[in-house]
Amino acid sequence: MNVNILGSPSKYIQGRDVLERAGTYLAPYGERILLLADRDVLPLVKDKLQKGTVDTGTELCFAIFSGESTEEEVERVIKLAEEKNCGAIAGCGGGKTIDAAKAAGCKGNFKTIVIPTAASTDAPCSSLAVMYSGEGEWLYDFFLKQNPDLVLADTQIIASAPVRLLVSGIGDAFATFYEARACRNAYADNMFQGKGTNASFALAALCRDILLEDGYRAKQAAENNCVTKALENVIEANIYLSGVGFESNGCAIAHGIYNGFTRLKKGSYLHGECVAFGTLVQLIAENVPAAELEQVYTFFERVGLPTSLAELGLSLTEEELAAAAQASSDIGISHNMPFDVDQDILRDAILAADFIGRSRKEEEKS
Ligand SMILES: [Zn+2]
């Protein structure tokens, strides 16, 4: 369909210690708000949130996240919010907590608020919630009626999160531009069954430019728990530009590889780490100019993103590799490319991406 659509959260607020002023920002969404966080995250935010809401009349009801974004968990959260008569559900933490909170907000007709404690995925701003089985296997993407009403990003909290999460978020965000470009060239739909707007494509390009410029410095800042301008730029790229960028432009092979690889139930990687490797696979399948491929490998090596299967904790037999390629090819977004994609193309691109990644590291050593 020849329609251009851009979706975005209604409000995005980012700054140092914004949770200490949370009441001011949360007040428009209800007198009582259910705040979903897991056992590790809650102690990191509770004091700040209580301090930030003490004088504002907004009451926070804390609920502990079960650990997986499953249909059962979503139903449980809706029930809790109904019992406590909450006006909004806030998901506080990483991708899965956020996804469960967003799905519950949508299904239960609550306002939806996202408080990311790490810049590790593009989940906070999107209207998509990933649903998993109880064992953590990707089941399906749940498309919400709308994007979150509010995203509240406290950069001091995010600066204190494990650095691997930030780097993984960089991997996830870095794919945005390349997938946007593929969708644009293929005239493929974005996540709203429309085409990207000029603004959404510009956001994707800005996302890549910020990461190339500030990605490494942001990592250094996070290693020292410092909020620098570079880190703030990368947080905005990882959370906002990537979230709006992927949804309003569309995904392609990079995320198709991630979705396919999770079916193997092998390896040890975070979402963005696998998406980064998927980006290499996509660029090789596209046969982009050598200088561009070189730029991406160099950037990944510098910030510490995986460029080989071994770095994803994967050593695959021929059958497993074929299964991964088949599973990735079965994912619809893998075909949002300006050429035909099949499992042979994906298998060989996976092998080539892995070989180049390993060879570069061996050359570096010698
Ligand atoms: Zn992603």
CSV table of C-alpha atoms and ligand atoms in Angstrom, one decimal:
chain,number,residue,atom,x,y,z
A,1,MET,CA,0.0,0.0,0.0
A,2,ASN,CA,1.3,3.4,-0.9
A,3,VAL,CA,1.0,5.0,2.6
A,4,ASN,CA,3.8,6.4,4.8
A,5,ILE,CA,3.5,5.8,8.5
A,6,LEU,CA,5.7,6.9,11.4
A,7,GLY,CA,4.9,5.7,15.0
A,8,SER,CA,6.5,7.0,18.1
A,9,PRO,CA,5.9,7.1,21.9
A,10,SER,CA,3.8,10.1,22.9
A,11,LYS,CA,6.5,11.5,25.1
A,12,TYR,CA,10.2,10.7,25.5
A,13,ILE,CA,12.1,12.1,28.5
A,14,GLN,CA,15.8,11.4,29.1
A,15,GLY,CA,18.2,12.9,31.6
A,16,ARG,CA,20.4,12.4,34.7
A,17,ASP,CA,18.3,11.4,37.8
A,18,VAL,CA,14.9,12.0,36.1
A,19,LEU,CA,13.5,9.3,38.4
A,20,GLU,CA,14.0,11.6,41.3
A,21,ARG,CA,11.4,13.8,39.7
A,22,ALA,CA,9.3,10.9,38.5
A,23,GLY,CA,6.1,12.1,40.2
A,24,THR,CA,5.9,15.2,38.0
A,25,TYR,CA,6.3,13.1,34.8
A,26,LEU,CA,4.0,10.2,35.9
A,27,ALA,CA,1.2,12.3,37.3
A,28,PRO,CA,-0.7,12.7,34.0
A,29,TYR,CA,-1.1,8.9,33.8
A,30,GLY,CA,-3.0,8.1,37.0
A,31,GLU,CA,-3.1,8.4,40.7
A,32,ARG,CA,-1.9,4.9,41.1
A,33,ILE,CA,0.6,3.2,38.8
A,34,LEU,CA,1.6,-0.5,38.8
A,35,LEU,CA,5.4,-0.7,38.4
A,36,LEU,CA,6.7,-4.0,37.2
A,37,ALA,CA,10.4,-4.8,37.8
A,38,ASP,CA,12.4,-7.9,38.5
A,39,ARG,CA,14.1,-8.7,41.8
A,40,ASP,CA,17.5,-7.3,40.7
A,41,VAL,CA,16.2,-4.1,39.2
A,42,LEU,CA,13.7,-3.0,41.9
A,43,PRO,CA,16.4,-2.2,44.5
A,44,LEU,CA,18.2,0.0,41.9
A,45,VAL,CA,15.2,2.2,41.3
A,46,LYS,CA,12.9,2.0,44.3
A,47,ASP,CA,14.6,4.7,46.5
A,48,LYS,CA,14.8,7.2,43.6
A,49,LEU,CA,11.2,6.5,42.6
A,50,GLN,CA,9.8,6.8,46.1
A,51,LYS,CA,11.8,10.1,46.6
A,52,GLY,CA,10.5,11.3,43.2
A,53,THR,CA,6.8,10.6,44.0
A,54,VAL,CA,6.6,11.4,47.7
A,55,ASP,CA,5.0,14.8,47.3
A,56,THR,CA,3.2,14.4,44.1
A,57,GLY,CA,0.2,12.3,45.0
A,58,THR,CA,1.2,9.5,42.6
A,59,GLU,CA,1.2,6.1,44.3
A,60,LEU,CA,3.4,3.4,43.0
A,61,CYS,CA,2.4,-0.3,43.4
A,62,PHE,CA,5.5,-2.4,43.0
A,63,ALA,CA,5.1,-5.9,41.3
A,64,ILE,CA,7.9,-8.4,40.8
A,65,PHE,CA,8.4,-9.6,37.2
A,66,SER,CA,8.5,-13.4,36.8
A,67,GLY,CA,11.4,-13.4,34.3
A,68,GLU,CA,9.7,-14.2,31.0
A,69,SER,CA,7.4,-12.2,28.8
A,70,THR,CA,4.7,-15.0,28.5
A,71,GLU,CA,1.0,-14.8,28.0
A,72,GLU,CA,0.5,-16.1,31.6
A,73,GLU,CA,2.7,-13.3,33.0
A,74,VAL,CA,0.8,-10.7,31.0
A,75,GLU,CA,-2.6,-11.9,32.4
A,76,ARG,CA,-1.1,-11.9,35.9
A,77,VAL,CA,0.1,-8.3,35.6
A,78,ILE,CA,-3.3,-7.2,34.2
A,79,LYS,CA,-5.1,-8.7,37.2
A,80,LEU,CA,-2.7,-7.0,39.6
A,81,ALA,CA,-3.3,-3.6,38.0
A,82,GLU,CA,-7.1,-4.1,38.0
A,83,GLU,CA,-7.1,-5.2,41.7
A,84,LYS,CA,-5.1,-2.2,42.7
A,85,ASN,CA,-7.2,0.1,40.5
A,86,CYS,CA,-4.1,1.5,38.6
A,87,GLY,CA,-4.4,3.9,35.7
A,88,ALA,CA,-1.1,2.8,34.1
A,89,ILE,CA,1.4,0.0,34.0
A,90,ALA,CA,5.0,0.9,34.0
A,91,GLY,CA,7.6,-1.7,32.9
A,92,CYS,CA,11.0,-0.9,34.6
A,93,GLY,CA,14.1,-2.9,33.5
A,94,GLY,CA,15.3,-4.7,30.4
A,95,GLY,CA,13.6,-6.0,27.3
A,96,LYS,CA,11.5,-8.8,28.7
A,97,THR,CA,10.1,-6.8,31.6
A,98,ILE,CA,9.2,-4.0,29.2
A,99,ASP,CA,7.6,-6.3,26.7
A,100,ALA,CA,5.4,-7.9,29.4
A,101,ALA,CA,4.4,-4.5,30.7
A,102,LYS,CA,3.6,-3.1,27.3
A,103,ALA,CA,1.5,-6.2,26.4
A,104,ALA,CA,-0.4,-6.0,29.7
A,105,GLY,CA,-1.0,-2.3,29.2
A,106,CYS,CA,-2.4,-2.9,25.7
A,107,LYS,CA,-4.5,-6.0,26.5
A,108,GLY,CA,-5.8,-4.5,29.8
A,109,ASN,CA,-6.5,-1.0,28.4
A,110,PHE,CA,-4.0,0.8,30.7
A,111,LYS,CA,-1.7,3.7,29.9
A,112,THR,CA,1.7,2.3,29.2
A,113,ILE,CA,4.9,3.7,30.7
A,114,VAL,CA,8.5,2.4,30.1
A,115,ILE,CA,11.4,3.0,32.4
A,116,PRO,CA,14.5,1.4,30.8
A,117,THR,CA,17.3,0.7,33.3
A,118,ALA,CA,19.7,-0.2,30.5
A,119,ALA,CA,20.1,0.9,26.9
A,120,SER,CA,20.2,-2.7,25.8
A,121,THR,CA,17.4,-3.1,23.2
A,122,ASP,CA,15.0,-1.0,21.1
A,123,ALA,CA,12.0,-2.4,23.1
A,124,PRO,CA,11.2,0.8,25.1
A,125,CYS,CA,9.7,3.0,22.4
A,126,SER,CA,8.1,0.4,20.1
A,127,SER,CA,4.5,-0.8,19.9
A,128,LEU,CA,5.8,-4.4,19.6
A,129,ALA,CA,6.0,-6.8,22.5
A,130,VAL,CA,7.9,-10.0,22.0
A,131,MET,CA,6.2,-13.0,23.5
A,132,TYR,CA,8.2,-16.0,24.6
A,133,SER,CA,7.5,-19.5,25.8
A,134,GLY,CA,8.2,-20.3,29.5
A,135,GLU,CA,11.5,-21.7,28.3
A,136,GLY,CA,12.5,-18.4,26.7
A,137,GLU,CA,11.9,-19.4,23.1
A,138,TRP,CA,10.7,-16.6,20.8
A,139,LEU,CA,7.0,-17.4,20.0
A,140,TYR,CA,5.6,-14.3,18.2
A,141,ASP,CA,5.7,-10.5,18.0
A,142,PHE,CA,2.6,-9.0,19.6
A,143,PHE,CA,1.6,-5.8,17.8
A,144,LEU,CA,0.1,-3.3,20.3
A,145,LYS,CA,-2.6,-0.8,19.5
A,146,GLN,CA,-0.2,2.0,20.0
A,147,ASN,CA,3.3,3.0,21.2
A,148,PRO,CA,4.0,3.6,24.9
A,149,ASP,CA,2.5,6.8,26.3
A,150,LEU,CA,5.7,7.7,28.1
A,151,VAL,CA,9.3,6.6,28.0
A,152,LEU,CA,11.4,7.8,31.0
A,153,ALA,CA,15.1,7.2,30.7
A,154,ASP,CA,17.4,8.0,33.7
A,155,THR,CA,20.9,8.3,32.2
A,156,GLN,CA,22.6,7.8,35.6
A,157,ILE,CA,20.8,4.5,36.2
A,158,ILE,CA,21.7,3.4,32.6
A,159,ALA,CA,25.3,4.5,33.0
A,160,SER,CA,25.5,2.2,36.0
A,161,ALA,CA,24.1,-0.9,34.2
A,162,PRO,CA,26.5,-3.6,33.1
A,163,VAL,CA,28.5,-2.4,30.1
A,164,ARG,CA,27.7,-5.5,28.1
A,165,LEU,CA,24.1,-4.4,28.0
A,166,LEU,CA,25.0,-1.0,26.5
A,167,VAL,CA,27.2,-2.7,23.9
A,168,SER,CA,24.5,-5.1,23.0
A,169,GLY,CA,22.1,-2.1,22.6
A,170,ILE,CA,24.6,-0.6,20.2
A,171,GLY,CA,24.5,-3.8,18.2
A,172,ASP,CA,20.7,-3.7,18.1
A,173,ALA,CA,20.6,0.0,17.2
A,174,PHE,CA,23.4,-0.3,14.6
A,175,ALA,CA,21.3,-2.6,12.5
A,176,THR,CA,18.5,0.0,12.3
A,177,PHE,CA,19.9,1.9,9.4
A,178,TYR,CA,21.0,-1.1,7.3
A,179,GLU,CA,17.6,-2.7,7.7
A,180,ALA,CA,15.8,0.6,7.0
A,181,ARG,CA,17.9,0.9,3.8
A,182,ALA,CA,17.1,-2.6,2.7
A,183,CYS,CA,13.3,-2.1,3.3
A,184,ARG,CA,13.4,1.2,1.4
A,185,ASN,CA,15.2,-0.4,-1.5
A,186,ALA,CA,12.9,-3.4,-1.5
A,187,TYR,CA,9.8,-1.1,-1.1
A,188,ALA,CA,9.0,-3.4,1.9
A,189,ASP,CA,6.5,-2.5,4.6
A,190,ASN,CA,7.4,-1.2,8.0
A,191,MET,CA,5.9,-2.6,11.2
A,192,PHE,CA,2.7,-0.5,10.6
A,193,GLN,CA,2.0,-2.0,7.2
A,194,GLY,CA,3.1,1.2,5.5
A,195,LYS,CA,6.3,2.6,4.1
A,196,GLY,CA,8.8,4.6,6.2
A,197,THR,CA,8.5,8.4,6.1
A,198,ASN,CA,11.5,10.7,5.2
A,199,ALA,CA,11.7,11.5,8.9
A,200,SER,CA,11.9,7.9,10.0
A,201,PHE,CA,14.7,7.2,7.4
A,202,ALA,CA,16.5,10.3,8.7
A,203,LEU,CA,16.3,9.0,12.3
A,204,ALA,CA,17.8,5.6,11.2
A,205,ALA,CA,20.7,7.4,9.5
A,206,LEU,CA,21.2,9.6,12.5
A,207,CYS,CA,21.2,6.5,14.7
A,208,ARG,CA,24.1,5.0,12.8
A,209,ASP,CA,26.1,8.3,12.6
A,210,ILE,CA,25.8,8.8,16.4
A,211,LEU,CA,27.0,5.2,17.1
A,212,LEU,CA,30.0,5.5,14.7
A,213,GLU,CA,31.0,8.9,16.3
A,214,ASP,CA,30.2,8.3,20.0
A,215,GLY,CA,29.8,4.5,20.4
A,216,TYR,CA,33.3,3.7,21.7
A,217,ARG,CA,33.5,6.8,23.9
A,218,ALA,CA,30.1,5.9,25.3
A,219,LYS,CA,31.3,2.5,26.2
A,220,GLN,CA,34.3,4.0,28.0
A,221,ALA,CA,32.0,6.3,29.9
A,222,ALA,CA,29.8,3.4,31.0
A,223,GLU,CA,32.8,1.4,32.1
A,224,ASN,CA,33.4,4.2,34.6
A,225,ASN,CA,29.7,4.8,35.4
A,226,CYS,CA,30.0,8.3,34.0
A,227,VAL,CA,27.2,10.2,32.2
A,228,THR,CA,29.0,12.0,29.4
A,229,LYS,CA,27.5,13.7,26.3
A,230,ALA,CA,28.7,10.8,24.2
A,231,LEU,CA,26.9,8.3,26.5
A,232,GLU,CA,23.7,10.5,26.4
A,233,ASN,CA,23.9,10.5,22.6
A,234,VAL,CA,24.3,6.7,22.4
A,235,ILE,CA,21.4,6.2,25.0
A,236,GLU,CA,19.2,8.3,22.7
A,237,ALA,CA,20.4,6.3,19.7
A,238,ASN,CA,19.9,2.9,21.4
A,239,ILE,CA,16.5,3.7,22.9
A,240,TYR,CA,14.7,6.3,20.9
A,241,LEU,CA,16.3,6.5,17.4
A,242,SER,CA,16.6,2.7,17.1
A,243,GLY,CA,13.1,2.0,18.5
A,244,VAL,CA,11.3,4.5,16.3
A,245,GLY,CA,13.7,3.7,13.5
A,246,PHE,CA,13.2,0.0,13.2
A,247,GLU,CA,9.5,0.2,13.6
A,248,SER,CA,8.8,3.0,11.2
A,249,ASN,CA,11.3,1.7,8.6
A,250,GLY,CA,11.0,-2.1,9.0
A,251,CYS,CA,13.4,-4.9,9.7
A,252,ALA,CA,15.3,-7.3,7.4
A,253,ILE,CA,17.9,-10.1,7.5
A,254,ALA,CA,19.7,-8.7,10.6
A,255,HIS,CA,16.7,-9.4,12.9
A,256,GLY,CA,15.6,-12.4,10.8
A,257,ILE,CA,18.9,-14.1,11.7
A,258,TYR,CA,18.3,-13.4,15.4
A,259,ASN,CA,14.8,-14.8,15.3
A,260,GLY,CA,16.1,-17.9,13.5
A,261,PHE,CA,19.1,-18.4,15.8
A,262,THR,CA,16.9,-18.4,18.9
A,263,ARG,CA,15.2,-21.5,17.5
A,264,LEU,CA,18.5,-23.4,17.9
A,265,LYS,CA,18.3,-23.0,21.7
A,266,LYS,CA,22.1,-22.9,21.7
A,267,GLY,CA,24.8,-20.3,22.3
A,268,SER,CA,25.1,-17.5,24.8
A,269,TYR,CA,24.3,-14.1,23.5
A,270,LEU,CA,22.2,-11.1,24.1
A,271,HIS,CA,19.6,-9.9,21.6
A,272,GLY,CA,21.8,-7.0,20.2
A,273,GLU,CA,24.9,-9.2,20.0
A,274,CYS,CA,23.2,-11.6,17.7
A,275,VAL,CA,21.6,-8.8,15.7
A,276,ALA,CA,25.0,-7.3,15.2
A,277,PHE,CA,26.2,-10.6,13.7
A,278,GLY,CA,23.0,-10.7,11.7
A,279,THR,CA,23.9,-7.3,10.3
A,280,LEU,CA,27.2,-8.7,9.0
A,281,VAL,CA,25.3,-11.6,7.4
A,282,GLN,CA,22.9,-9.1,5.8
A,283,LEU,CA,25.7,-6.9,4.4
A,284,ILE,CA,27.4,-9.9,2.9
A,285,ALA,CA,24.1,-11.1,1.4
A,286,GLU,CA,23.7,-7.6,-0.1
A,287,ASN,CA,27.3,-7.6,-1.3
A,288,VAL,CA,27.8,-4.0,-0.1
A,289,PRO,CA,30.9,-2.1,-1.1
A,290,ALA,CA,34.1,-3.3,0.6
A,291,ALA,CA,34.6,0.0,2.4
A,292,GLU,CA,31.3,-0.2,4.1
A,293,LEU,CA,31.8,-3.8,5.2
A,294,GLU,CA,35.2,-2.9,6.5
A,295,GLN,CA,33.7,0.1,8.4
A,296,VAL,CA,31.2,-2.2,10.1
A,297,TYR,CA,33.6,-5.0,11.1
A,298,THR,CA,36.1,-2.3,12.4
A,299,PHE,CA,33.4,-0.6,14.5
A,300,PHE,CA,32.2,-3.9,15.9
A,301,GLU,CA,35.7,-5.0,16.8
A,302,ARG,CA,36.4,-1.6,18.5
A,303,VAL,CA,33.2,-1.6,20.7
A,304,GLY,CA,33.4,-5.4,21.4
A,305,LEU,CA,30.5,-6.8,19.4
A,306,PRO,CA,30.7,-10.4,18.1
A,307,THR,CA,31.9,-10.9,14.5
A,308,SER,CA,32.0,-14.7,14.6
A,309,LEU,CA,29.7,-17.6,15.6
A,310,ALA,CA,32.2,-18.6,18.3
A,311,GLU,CA,31.8,-15.2,19.9
A,312,LEU,CA,28.0,-15.9,20.1
A,313,GLY,CA,28.9,-19.2,21.9
A,314,LEU,CA,27.9,-21.2,18.8
A,315,SER,CA,29.8,-24.0,17.2
A,316,LEU,CA,27.4,-25.5,14.7
A,317,THR,CA,27.3,-28.8,12.9
A,318,GLU,CA,26.4,-28.7,9.2
A,319,GLU,CA,22.8,-29.8,10.1
A,320,GLU,CA,22.5,-27.1,12.8
A,321,LEU,CA,23.8,-24.5,10.4
A,322,ALA,CA,21.2,-25.6,7.8
A,323,ALA,CA,18.5,-25.5,10.4
A,324,ALA,CA,19.5,-22.0,11.5
A,325,ALA,CA,19.5,-20.8,7.9
A,326,GLN,CA,16.1,-22.4,7.3
A,327,ALA,CA,14.6,-21.0,10.5
A,328,SER,CA,15.9,-17.5,9.6
A,329,SER,CA,14.5,-17.9,6.1
A,330,ASP,CA,11.2,-18.9,7.5
A,331,ILE,CA,11.0,-15.4,9.2
A,332,GLY,CA,9.1,-13.0,7.0
A,333,ILE,CA,11.3,-10.0,7.7
A,334,SER,CA,14.3,-11.8,6.2
A,335,HIS,CA,12.7,-11.3,2.9
A,336,ASN,CA,12.5,-7.5,3.2
A,337,MET,CA,15.5,-7.2,0.8
A,338,PRO,CA,15.7,-5.9,-2.7
A,339,PHE,CA,16.5,-9.5,-4.0
A,340,ASP,CA,15.2,-13.0,-3.4
A,341,VAL,CA,16.3,-14.5,-0.1
A,342,ASP,CA,16.4,-18.3,0.5
A,343,GLN,CA,18.1,-20.6,3.0
A,344,ASP,CA,21.1,-21.2,0.8
A,345,ILE,CA,21.9,-17.5,0.5
A,346,LEU,CA,21.6,-17.1,4.3
A,347,ARG,CA,23.7,-20.2,5.1
A,348,ASP,CA,26.5,-19.1,2.9
A,349,ALA,CA,26.3,-15.5,4.2
A,350,ILE,CA,26.5,-16.8,7.8
A,351,LEU,CA,29.6,-18.8,6.9
A,352,ALA,CA,31.2,-15.9,5.1
A,353,ALA,CA,30.5,-13.4,7.9
A,354,ASP,CA,31.9,-15.9,10.4
A,355,PHE,CA,35.0,-16.6,8.2
A,356,ILE,CA,35.8,-12.9,7.7
A,357,GLY,CA,35.3,-12.2,11.4
A,358,ARG,CA,37.7,-15.0,12.4
A,359,SER,CA,40.3,-14.2,9.8
A,360,ARG,CA,40.4,-10.5,10.8
A,361,LYS,CA,41.1,-11.5,14.4
A,362,GLU,CA,43.7,-14.0,13.5
A,363,GLU,CA,45.5,-11.4,11.3
A,364,GLU,CA,45.4,-9.0,14.2
A,365,LYS,CA,47.1,-11.5,16.4
A,366,SER,CA,49.9,-12.3,14.0
B,1,ZN,ZN,16.1,-5.6,18.0
